[in-house]
mmCIF file of C-alpha atoms in Angstrom:
data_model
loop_
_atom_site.group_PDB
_atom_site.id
_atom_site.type_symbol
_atom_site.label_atom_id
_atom_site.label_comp_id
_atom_site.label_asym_id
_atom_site.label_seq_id
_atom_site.Cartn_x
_atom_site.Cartn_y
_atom_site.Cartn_z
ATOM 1 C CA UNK A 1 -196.779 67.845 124.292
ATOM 2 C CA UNK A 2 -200.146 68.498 122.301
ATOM 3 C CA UNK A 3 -200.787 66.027 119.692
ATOM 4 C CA UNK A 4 -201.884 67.912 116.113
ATOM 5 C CA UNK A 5 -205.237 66.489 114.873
ATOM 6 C CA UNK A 6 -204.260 64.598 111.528
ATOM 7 C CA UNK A 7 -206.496 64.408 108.082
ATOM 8 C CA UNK A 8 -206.142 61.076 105.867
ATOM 9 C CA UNK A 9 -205.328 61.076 102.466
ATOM 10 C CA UNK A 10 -205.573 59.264 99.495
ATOM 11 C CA UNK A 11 -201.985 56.918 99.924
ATOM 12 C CA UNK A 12 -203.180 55.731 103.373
ATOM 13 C CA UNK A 13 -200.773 58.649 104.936
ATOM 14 C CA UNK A 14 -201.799 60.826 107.896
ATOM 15 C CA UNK A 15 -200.748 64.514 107.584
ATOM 16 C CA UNK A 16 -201.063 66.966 110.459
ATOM 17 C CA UNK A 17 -203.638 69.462 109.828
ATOM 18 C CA UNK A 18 -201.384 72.810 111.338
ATOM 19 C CA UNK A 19 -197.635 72.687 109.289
ATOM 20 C CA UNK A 20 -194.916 75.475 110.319
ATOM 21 C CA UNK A 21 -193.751 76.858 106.804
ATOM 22 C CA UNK A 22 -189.678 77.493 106.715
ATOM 23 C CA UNK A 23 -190.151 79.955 103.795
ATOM 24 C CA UNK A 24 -187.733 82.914 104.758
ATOM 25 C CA UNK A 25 -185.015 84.334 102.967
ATOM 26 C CA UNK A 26 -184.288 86.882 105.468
ATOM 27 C CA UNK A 27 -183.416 84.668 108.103
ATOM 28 C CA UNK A 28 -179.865 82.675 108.631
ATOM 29 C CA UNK A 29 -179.623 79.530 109.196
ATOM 30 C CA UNK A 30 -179.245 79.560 113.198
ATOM 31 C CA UNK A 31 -182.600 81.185 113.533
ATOM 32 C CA UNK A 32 -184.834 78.597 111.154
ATOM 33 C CA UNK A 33 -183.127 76.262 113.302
ATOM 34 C CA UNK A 34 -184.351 77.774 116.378
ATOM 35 C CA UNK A 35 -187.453 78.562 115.225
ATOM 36 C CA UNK A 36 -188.239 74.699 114.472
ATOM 37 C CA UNK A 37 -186.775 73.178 117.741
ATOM 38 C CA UNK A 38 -189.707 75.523 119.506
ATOM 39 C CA UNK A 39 -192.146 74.342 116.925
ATOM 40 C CA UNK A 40 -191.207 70.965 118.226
ATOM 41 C CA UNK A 41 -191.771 71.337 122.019
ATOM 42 C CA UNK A 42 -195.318 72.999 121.247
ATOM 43 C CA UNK A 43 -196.267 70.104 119.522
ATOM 44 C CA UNK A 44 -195.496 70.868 115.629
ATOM 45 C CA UNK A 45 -194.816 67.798 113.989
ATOM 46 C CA UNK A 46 -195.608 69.034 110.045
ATOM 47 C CA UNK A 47 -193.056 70.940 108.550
ATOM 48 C CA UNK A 48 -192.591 72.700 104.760
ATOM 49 C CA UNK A 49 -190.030 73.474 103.143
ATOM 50 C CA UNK A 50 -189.043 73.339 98.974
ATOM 51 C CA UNK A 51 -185.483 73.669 97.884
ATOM 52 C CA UNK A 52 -185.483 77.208 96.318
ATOM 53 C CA UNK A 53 -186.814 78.609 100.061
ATOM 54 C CA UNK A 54 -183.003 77.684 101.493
ATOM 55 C CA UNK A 55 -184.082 76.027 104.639
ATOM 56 C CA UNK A 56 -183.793 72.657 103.609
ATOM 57 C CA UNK A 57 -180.643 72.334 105.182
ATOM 58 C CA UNK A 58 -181.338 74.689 108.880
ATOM 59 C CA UNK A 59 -184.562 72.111 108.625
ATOM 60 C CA UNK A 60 -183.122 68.886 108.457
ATOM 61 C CA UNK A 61 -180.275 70.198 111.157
ATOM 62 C CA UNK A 62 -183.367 70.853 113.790
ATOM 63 C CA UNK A 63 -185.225 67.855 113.260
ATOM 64 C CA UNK A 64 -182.155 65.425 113.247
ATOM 65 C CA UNK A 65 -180.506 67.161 117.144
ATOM 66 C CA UNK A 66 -184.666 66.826 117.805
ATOM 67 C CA UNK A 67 -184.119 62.754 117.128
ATOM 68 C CA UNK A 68 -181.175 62.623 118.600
ATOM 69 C CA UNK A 69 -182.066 64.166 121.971
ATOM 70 C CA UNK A 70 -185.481 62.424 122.063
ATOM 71 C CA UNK A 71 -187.275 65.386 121.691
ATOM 72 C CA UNK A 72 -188.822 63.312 118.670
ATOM 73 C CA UNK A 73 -188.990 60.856 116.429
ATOM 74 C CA UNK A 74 -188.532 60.526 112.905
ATOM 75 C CA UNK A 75 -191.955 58.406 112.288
ATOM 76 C CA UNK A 76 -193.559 61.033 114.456
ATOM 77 C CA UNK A 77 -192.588 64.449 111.927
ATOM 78 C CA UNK A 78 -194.343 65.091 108.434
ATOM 79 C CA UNK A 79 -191.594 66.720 106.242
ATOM 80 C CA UNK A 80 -192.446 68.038 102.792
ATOM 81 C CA UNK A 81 -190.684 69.130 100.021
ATOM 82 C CA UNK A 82 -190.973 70.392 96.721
ATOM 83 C CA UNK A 83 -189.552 70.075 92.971
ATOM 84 C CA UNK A 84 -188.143 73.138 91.818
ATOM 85 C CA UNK A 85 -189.035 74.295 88.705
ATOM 86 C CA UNK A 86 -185.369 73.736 87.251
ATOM 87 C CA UNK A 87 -184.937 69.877 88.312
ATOM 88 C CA UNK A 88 -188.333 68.790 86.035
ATOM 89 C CA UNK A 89 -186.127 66.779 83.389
ATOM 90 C CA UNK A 90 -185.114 64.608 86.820
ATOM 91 C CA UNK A 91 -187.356 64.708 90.129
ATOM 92 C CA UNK A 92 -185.341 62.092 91.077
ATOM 93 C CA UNK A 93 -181.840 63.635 91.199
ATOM 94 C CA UNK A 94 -183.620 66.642 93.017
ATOM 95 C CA UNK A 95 -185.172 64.668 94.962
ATOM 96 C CA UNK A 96 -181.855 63.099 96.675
ATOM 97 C CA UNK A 97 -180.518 66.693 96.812
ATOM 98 C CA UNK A 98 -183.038 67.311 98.984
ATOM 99 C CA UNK A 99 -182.587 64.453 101.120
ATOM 100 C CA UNK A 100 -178.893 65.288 101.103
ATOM 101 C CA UNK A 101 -179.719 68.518 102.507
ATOM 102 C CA UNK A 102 -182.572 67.756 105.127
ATOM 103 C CA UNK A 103 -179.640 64.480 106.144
ATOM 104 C CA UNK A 104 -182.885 62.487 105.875
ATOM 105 C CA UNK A 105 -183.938 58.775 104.348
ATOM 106 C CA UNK A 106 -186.861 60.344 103.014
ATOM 107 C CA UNK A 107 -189.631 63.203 102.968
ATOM 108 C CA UNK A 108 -193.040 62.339 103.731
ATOM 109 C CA UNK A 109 -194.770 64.895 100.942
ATOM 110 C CA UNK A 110 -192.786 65.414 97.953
ATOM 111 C CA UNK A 111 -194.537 68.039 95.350
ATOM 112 C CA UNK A 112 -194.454 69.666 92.096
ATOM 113 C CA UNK A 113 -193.410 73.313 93.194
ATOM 114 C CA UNK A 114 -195.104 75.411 90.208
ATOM 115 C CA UNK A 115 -196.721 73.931 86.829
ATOM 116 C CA UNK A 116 -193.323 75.524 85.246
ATOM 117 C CA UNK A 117 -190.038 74.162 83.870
ATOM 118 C CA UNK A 118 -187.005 76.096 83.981
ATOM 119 C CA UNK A 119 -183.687 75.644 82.546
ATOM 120 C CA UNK A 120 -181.768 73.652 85.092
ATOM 121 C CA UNK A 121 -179.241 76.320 86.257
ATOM 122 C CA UNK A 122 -182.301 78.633 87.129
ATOM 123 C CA UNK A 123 -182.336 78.620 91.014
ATOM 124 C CA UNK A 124 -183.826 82.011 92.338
ATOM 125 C CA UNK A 125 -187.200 82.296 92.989
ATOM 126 C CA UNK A 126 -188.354 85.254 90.771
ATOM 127 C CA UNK A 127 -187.253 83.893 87.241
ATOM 128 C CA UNK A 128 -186.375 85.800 83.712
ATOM 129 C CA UNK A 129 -188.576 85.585 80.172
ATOM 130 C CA UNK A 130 -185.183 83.529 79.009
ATOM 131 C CA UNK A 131 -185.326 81.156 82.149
ATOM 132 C CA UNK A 132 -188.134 79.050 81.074
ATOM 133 C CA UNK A 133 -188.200 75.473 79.466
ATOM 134 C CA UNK A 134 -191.387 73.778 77.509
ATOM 135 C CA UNK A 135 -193.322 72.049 80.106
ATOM 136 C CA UNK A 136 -193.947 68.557 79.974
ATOM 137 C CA UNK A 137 -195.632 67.815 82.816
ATOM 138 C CA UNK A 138 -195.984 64.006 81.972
ATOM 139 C CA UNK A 139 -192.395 63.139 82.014
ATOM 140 C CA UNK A 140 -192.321 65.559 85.221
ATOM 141 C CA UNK A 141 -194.725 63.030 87.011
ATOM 142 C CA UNK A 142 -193.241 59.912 85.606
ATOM 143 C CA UNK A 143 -189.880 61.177 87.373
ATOM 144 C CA UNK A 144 -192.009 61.825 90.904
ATOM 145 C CA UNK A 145 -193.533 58.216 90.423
ATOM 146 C CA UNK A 146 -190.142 57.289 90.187
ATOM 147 C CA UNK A 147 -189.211 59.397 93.487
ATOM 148 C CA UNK A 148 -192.180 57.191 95.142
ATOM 149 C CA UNK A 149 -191.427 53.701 94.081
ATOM 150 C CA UNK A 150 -188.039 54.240 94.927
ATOM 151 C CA UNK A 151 -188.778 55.256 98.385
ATOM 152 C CA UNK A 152 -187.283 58.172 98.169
ATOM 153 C CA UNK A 153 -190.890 59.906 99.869
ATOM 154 C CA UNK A 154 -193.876 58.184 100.906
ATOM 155 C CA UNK A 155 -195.910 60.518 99.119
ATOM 156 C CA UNK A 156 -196.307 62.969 95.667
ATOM 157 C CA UNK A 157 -198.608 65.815 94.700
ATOM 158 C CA UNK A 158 -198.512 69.301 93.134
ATOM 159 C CA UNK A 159 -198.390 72.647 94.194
ATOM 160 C CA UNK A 160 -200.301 75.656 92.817
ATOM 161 C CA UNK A 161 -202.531 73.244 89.948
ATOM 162 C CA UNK A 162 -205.717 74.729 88.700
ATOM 163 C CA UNK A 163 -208.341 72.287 88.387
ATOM 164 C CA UNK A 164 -207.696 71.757 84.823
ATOM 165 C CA UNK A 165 -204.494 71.298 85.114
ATOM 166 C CA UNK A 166 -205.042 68.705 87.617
ATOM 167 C CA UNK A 167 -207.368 67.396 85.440
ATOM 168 C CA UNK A 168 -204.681 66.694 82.417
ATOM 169 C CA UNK A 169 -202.512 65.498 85.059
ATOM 170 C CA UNK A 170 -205.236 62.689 85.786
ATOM 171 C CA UNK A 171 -205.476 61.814 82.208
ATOM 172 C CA UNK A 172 -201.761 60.138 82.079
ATOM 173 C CA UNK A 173 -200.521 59.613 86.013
ATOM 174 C CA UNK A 174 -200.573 56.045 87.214
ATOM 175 C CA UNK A 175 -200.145 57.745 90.920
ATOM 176 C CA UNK A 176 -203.096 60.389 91.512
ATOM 177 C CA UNK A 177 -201.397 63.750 93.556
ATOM 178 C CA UNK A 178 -202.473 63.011 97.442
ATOM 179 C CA UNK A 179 -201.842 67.129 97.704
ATOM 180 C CA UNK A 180 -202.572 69.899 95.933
ATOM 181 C CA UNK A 181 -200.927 72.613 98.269
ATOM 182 C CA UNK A 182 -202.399 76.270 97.192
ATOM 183 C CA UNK A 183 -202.968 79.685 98.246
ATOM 184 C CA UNK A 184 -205.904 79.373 100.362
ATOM 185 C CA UNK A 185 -207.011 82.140 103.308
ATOM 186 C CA UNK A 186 -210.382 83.788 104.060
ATOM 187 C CA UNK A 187 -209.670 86.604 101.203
ATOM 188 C CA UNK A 188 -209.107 83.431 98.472
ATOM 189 C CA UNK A 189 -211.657 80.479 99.483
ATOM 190 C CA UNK A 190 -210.596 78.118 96.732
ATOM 191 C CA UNK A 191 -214.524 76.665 96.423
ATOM 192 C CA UNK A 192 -213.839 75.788 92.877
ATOM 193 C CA UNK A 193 -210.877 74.220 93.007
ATOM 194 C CA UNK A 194 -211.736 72.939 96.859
ATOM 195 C CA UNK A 195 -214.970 70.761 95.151
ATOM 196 C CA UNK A 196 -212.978 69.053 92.653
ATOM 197 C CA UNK A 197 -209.838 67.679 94.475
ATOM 198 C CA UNK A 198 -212.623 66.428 97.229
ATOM 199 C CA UNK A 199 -214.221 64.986 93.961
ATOM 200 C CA UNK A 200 -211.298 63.436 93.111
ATOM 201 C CA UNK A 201 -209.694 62.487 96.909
ATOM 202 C CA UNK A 202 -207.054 65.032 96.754
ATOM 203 C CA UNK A 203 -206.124 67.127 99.645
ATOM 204 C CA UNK A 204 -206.122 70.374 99.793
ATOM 205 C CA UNK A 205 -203.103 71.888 101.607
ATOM 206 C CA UNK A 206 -203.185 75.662 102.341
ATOM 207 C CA UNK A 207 -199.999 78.169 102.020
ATOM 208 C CA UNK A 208 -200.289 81.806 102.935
ATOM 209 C CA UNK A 209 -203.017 80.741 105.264
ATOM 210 C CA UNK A 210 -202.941 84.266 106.671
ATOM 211 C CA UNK A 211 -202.556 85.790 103.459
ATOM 212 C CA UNK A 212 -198.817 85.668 103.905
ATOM 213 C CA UNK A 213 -197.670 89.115 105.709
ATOM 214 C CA UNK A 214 -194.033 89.144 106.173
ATOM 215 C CA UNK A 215 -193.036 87.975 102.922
ATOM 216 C CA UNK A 216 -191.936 90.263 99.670
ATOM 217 C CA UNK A 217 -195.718 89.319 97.860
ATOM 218 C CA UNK A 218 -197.869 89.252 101.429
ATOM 219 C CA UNK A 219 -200.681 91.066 102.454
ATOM 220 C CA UNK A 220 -201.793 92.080 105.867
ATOM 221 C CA UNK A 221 -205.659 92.604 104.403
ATOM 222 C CA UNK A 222 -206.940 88.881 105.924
ATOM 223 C CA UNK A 223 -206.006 89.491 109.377
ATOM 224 C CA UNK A 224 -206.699 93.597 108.870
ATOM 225 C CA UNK A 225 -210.391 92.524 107.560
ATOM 226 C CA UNK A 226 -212.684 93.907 109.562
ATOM 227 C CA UNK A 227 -215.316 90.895 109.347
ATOM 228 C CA UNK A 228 -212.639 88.442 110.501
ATOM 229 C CA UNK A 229 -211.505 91.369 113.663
ATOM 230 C CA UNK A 230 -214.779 91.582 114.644
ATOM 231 C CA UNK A 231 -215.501 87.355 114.537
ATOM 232 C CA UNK A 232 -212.334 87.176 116.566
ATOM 233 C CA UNK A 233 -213.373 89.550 118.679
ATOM 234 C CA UNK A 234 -216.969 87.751 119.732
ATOM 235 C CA UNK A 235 -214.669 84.226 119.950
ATOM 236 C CA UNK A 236 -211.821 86.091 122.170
ATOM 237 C CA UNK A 237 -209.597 84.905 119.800
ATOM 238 C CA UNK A 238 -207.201 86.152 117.364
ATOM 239 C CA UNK A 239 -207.498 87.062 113.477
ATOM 240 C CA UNK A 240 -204.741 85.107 112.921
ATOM 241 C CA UNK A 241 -206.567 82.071 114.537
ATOM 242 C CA UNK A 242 -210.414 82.778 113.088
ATOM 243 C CA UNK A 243 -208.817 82.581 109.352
ATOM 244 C CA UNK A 244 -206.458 79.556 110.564
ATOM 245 C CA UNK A 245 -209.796 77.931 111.907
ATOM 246 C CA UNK A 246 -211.767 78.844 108.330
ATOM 247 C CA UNK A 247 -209.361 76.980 106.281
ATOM 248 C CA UNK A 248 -209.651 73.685 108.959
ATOM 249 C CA UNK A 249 -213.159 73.874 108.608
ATOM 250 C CA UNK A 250 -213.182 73.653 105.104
ATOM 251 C CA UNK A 251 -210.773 70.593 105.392
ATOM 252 C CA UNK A 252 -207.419 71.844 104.266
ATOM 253 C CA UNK A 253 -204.498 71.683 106.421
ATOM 254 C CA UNK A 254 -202.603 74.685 106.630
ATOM 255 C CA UNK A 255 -199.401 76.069 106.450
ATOM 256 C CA UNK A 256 -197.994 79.278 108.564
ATOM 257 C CA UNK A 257 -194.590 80.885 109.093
ATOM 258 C CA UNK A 258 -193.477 81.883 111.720
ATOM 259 C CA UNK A 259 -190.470 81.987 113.756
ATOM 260 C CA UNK A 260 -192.040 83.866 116.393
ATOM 261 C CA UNK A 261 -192.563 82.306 119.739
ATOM 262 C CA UNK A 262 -195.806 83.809 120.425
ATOM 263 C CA UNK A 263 -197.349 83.784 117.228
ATOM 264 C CA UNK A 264 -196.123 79.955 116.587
ATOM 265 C CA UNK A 265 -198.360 79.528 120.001
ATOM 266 C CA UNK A 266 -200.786 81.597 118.772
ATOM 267 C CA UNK A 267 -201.072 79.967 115.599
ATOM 268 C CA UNK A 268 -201.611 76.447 117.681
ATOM 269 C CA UNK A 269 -204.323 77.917 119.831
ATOM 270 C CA UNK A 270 -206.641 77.995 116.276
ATOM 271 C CA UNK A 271 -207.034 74.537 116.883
ATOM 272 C CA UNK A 272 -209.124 75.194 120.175
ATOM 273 C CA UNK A 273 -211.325 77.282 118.436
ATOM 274 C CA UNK A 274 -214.829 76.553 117.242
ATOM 275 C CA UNK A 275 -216.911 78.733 114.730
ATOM 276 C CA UNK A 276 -220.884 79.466 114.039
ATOM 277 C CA UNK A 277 -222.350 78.798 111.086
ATOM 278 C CA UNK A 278 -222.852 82.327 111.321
ATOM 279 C CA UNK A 279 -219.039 83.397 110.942
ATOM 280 C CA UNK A 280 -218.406 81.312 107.635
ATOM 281 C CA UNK A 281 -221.298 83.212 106.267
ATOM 282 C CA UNK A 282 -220.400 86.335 107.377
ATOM 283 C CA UNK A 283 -216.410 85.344 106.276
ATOM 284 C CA UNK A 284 -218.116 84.107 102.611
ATOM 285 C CA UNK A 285 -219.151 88.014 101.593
ATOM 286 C CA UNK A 286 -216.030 88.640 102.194
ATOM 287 C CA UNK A 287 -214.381 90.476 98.628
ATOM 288 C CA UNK A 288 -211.811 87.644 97.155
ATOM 289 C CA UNK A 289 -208.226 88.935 96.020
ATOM 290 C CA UNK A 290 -205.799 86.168 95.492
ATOM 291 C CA UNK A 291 -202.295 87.684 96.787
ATOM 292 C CA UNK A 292 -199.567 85.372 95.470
ATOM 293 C CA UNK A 293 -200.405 85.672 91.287
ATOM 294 C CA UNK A 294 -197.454 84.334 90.245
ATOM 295 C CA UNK A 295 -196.814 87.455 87.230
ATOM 296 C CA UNK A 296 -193.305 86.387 87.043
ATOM 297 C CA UNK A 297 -194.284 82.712 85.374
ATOM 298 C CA UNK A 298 -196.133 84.919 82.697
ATOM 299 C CA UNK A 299 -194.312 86.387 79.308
ATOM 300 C CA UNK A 300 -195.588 87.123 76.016
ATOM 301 C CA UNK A 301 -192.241 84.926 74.599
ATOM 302 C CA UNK A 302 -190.668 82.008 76.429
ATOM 303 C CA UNK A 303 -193.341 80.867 78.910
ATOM 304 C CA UNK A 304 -196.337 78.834 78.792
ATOM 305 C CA UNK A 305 -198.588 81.076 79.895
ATOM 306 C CA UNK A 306 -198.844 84.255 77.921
ATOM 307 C CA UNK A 307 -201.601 85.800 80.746
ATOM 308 C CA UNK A 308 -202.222 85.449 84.422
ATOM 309 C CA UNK A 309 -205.674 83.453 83.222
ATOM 310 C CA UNK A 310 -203.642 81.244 81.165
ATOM 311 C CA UNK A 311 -201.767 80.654 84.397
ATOM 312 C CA UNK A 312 -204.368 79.559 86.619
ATOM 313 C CA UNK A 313 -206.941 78.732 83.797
ATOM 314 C CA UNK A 314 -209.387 81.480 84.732
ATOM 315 C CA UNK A 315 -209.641 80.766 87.989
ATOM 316 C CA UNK A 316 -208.480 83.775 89.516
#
């Protein structure tokens, strides 16, 4: 089995720099589990899920037979999780949900989904203008400090933060976020937002690495680009591995989902890949579009963001 090159962050931890997302809500239960035992034998060992994606449970199933069997060990997987927008008023209640689902002692990554509170029976992922609760983000993070200190996860951070947002954050949290985990892909390079959690030590963690085809919100137009066809072409490798390989060079792990055998080995094989200085120039003229703008955490009435700028603080 192929060991996954690992990036240090700020806590001391060690967090593999390839993750298999487990974001699917068209698959049952059987298949994620699937899925993540053949993740395992290719040498996967960072794995995302969040409570509102559903797979906490197929998750936790996998890993645990993969313990059991040998196959792995617990010390040896980096499992994270994130706070759904409904649980704010208690990360730590949500928190042991979680565990209760995954049938684990802890998760290694434990993050602030979305800078959005919801009321707490809110539990679908596309929420309603009467859905939303006022935001207070620093009793949020006094809850997740509480998640760390009681061992509940050896590790906090935030998921889809802005820089300024981060930056309030920083103003009243004793713990900083080791992760900021954010749409990231050729198409939506992040430089911005990249500088200042290096600035500050935080890692950046990149979802819809590929610009997240498959899923309701995804777009094919990363791996479609002809710029990153052609790169891919010179390399002998894949699209899919050339943008995979873009976000490693810039230092961000990244996540992908896939249940498919020969994409999941595919996806792997980015790691083998080297690129010119002459590729991440050509790959920086690239047009940016972010893909996953988040319109649904936006109302002129209930929410705390009345635009998408508001949203992402003019960074989009």
């Amino acid at each position: 089995m192929r060991s996954i090159n690992q990036v240090r962050l700020n806590n001391g931890l060690t967090i593999p720099v390839i993750g298999m997302g487990t974001y699917s809500f068209e698959n049952d239960r059987k298949t994620t589990e699937n899925a993540v035992q053949m993740a395992l034998k290719m040498g996967y060992n960072h794995f995302d899920t969040a409570q509102v994606y559903g797979s906490e449970p197929a998750l936790g199933n996998a890993l645990r037979e993969a313990i059991t069997n040998g196959t792995t060990e617990r010390e040896a997987v980096f499992v994270t999780s994130k706070l759904w927008g409904s649980h704010h008023h208690d990360p730590v209640s949500a928190l042991k949900r979680t565990l209760m689902n995954l049938g684990m002692e802890y998760v290694d990554m434990y993050l602030v989904h979305w800078p959005v509170s919801l009321k707490p029976w809110v539990f679908h992922p596309l929420p309603e203008e009467d859905d939303f609760e006022q935001l207070d983000m620093e009793t949020t993070w006094a809850g997740m400090e509480k998640c760390l200190e009681m061992g509940l996860c050896r590790g906090i951070g935030v998921s889809n933060f802005s820089c300024k947002k981060i930056e309030s954050l920083l103003d009243f949290a004793s713990v900083t976020p080791a992760v900021n985990q954010v749409e990231m892909h050729p198409m939506w390079r992040q430089r911005k937002l990249r500088d200042y959690c290096r600035d500050h030590k935080i890692h950046v963690s990149a979802y819809s690495a590929l610009g997240g085809p498959g899923n309701f919100w995804g777009s094919t137009a990363v791996v479609e680009s002809p710029i990153i066809q052609s790169i891919a072409l010179k390399h002998k490798a894949t699209p899919a591995q050339v943008a995979l390989r873009w976000g490693l060079s810039k230092g961000a792990s990244v996540i992908v989902k896939s249940f498919n055998e020969e994409r999941l080995k595919e996806n792997m094989g980015a790691l083998d890949l080297r690129l010119e200085e002459n590729d991440i120039i050509e790959i920086e003229k690239m047009e940016e579009r972010k893909i996953m703008r988040g319109e649904f955490y936006v109302n002129q009435t209930t929410s705390p963001y009345k635009t998408i700028q508001e949203l992402w603080d003019d960074e989009i």
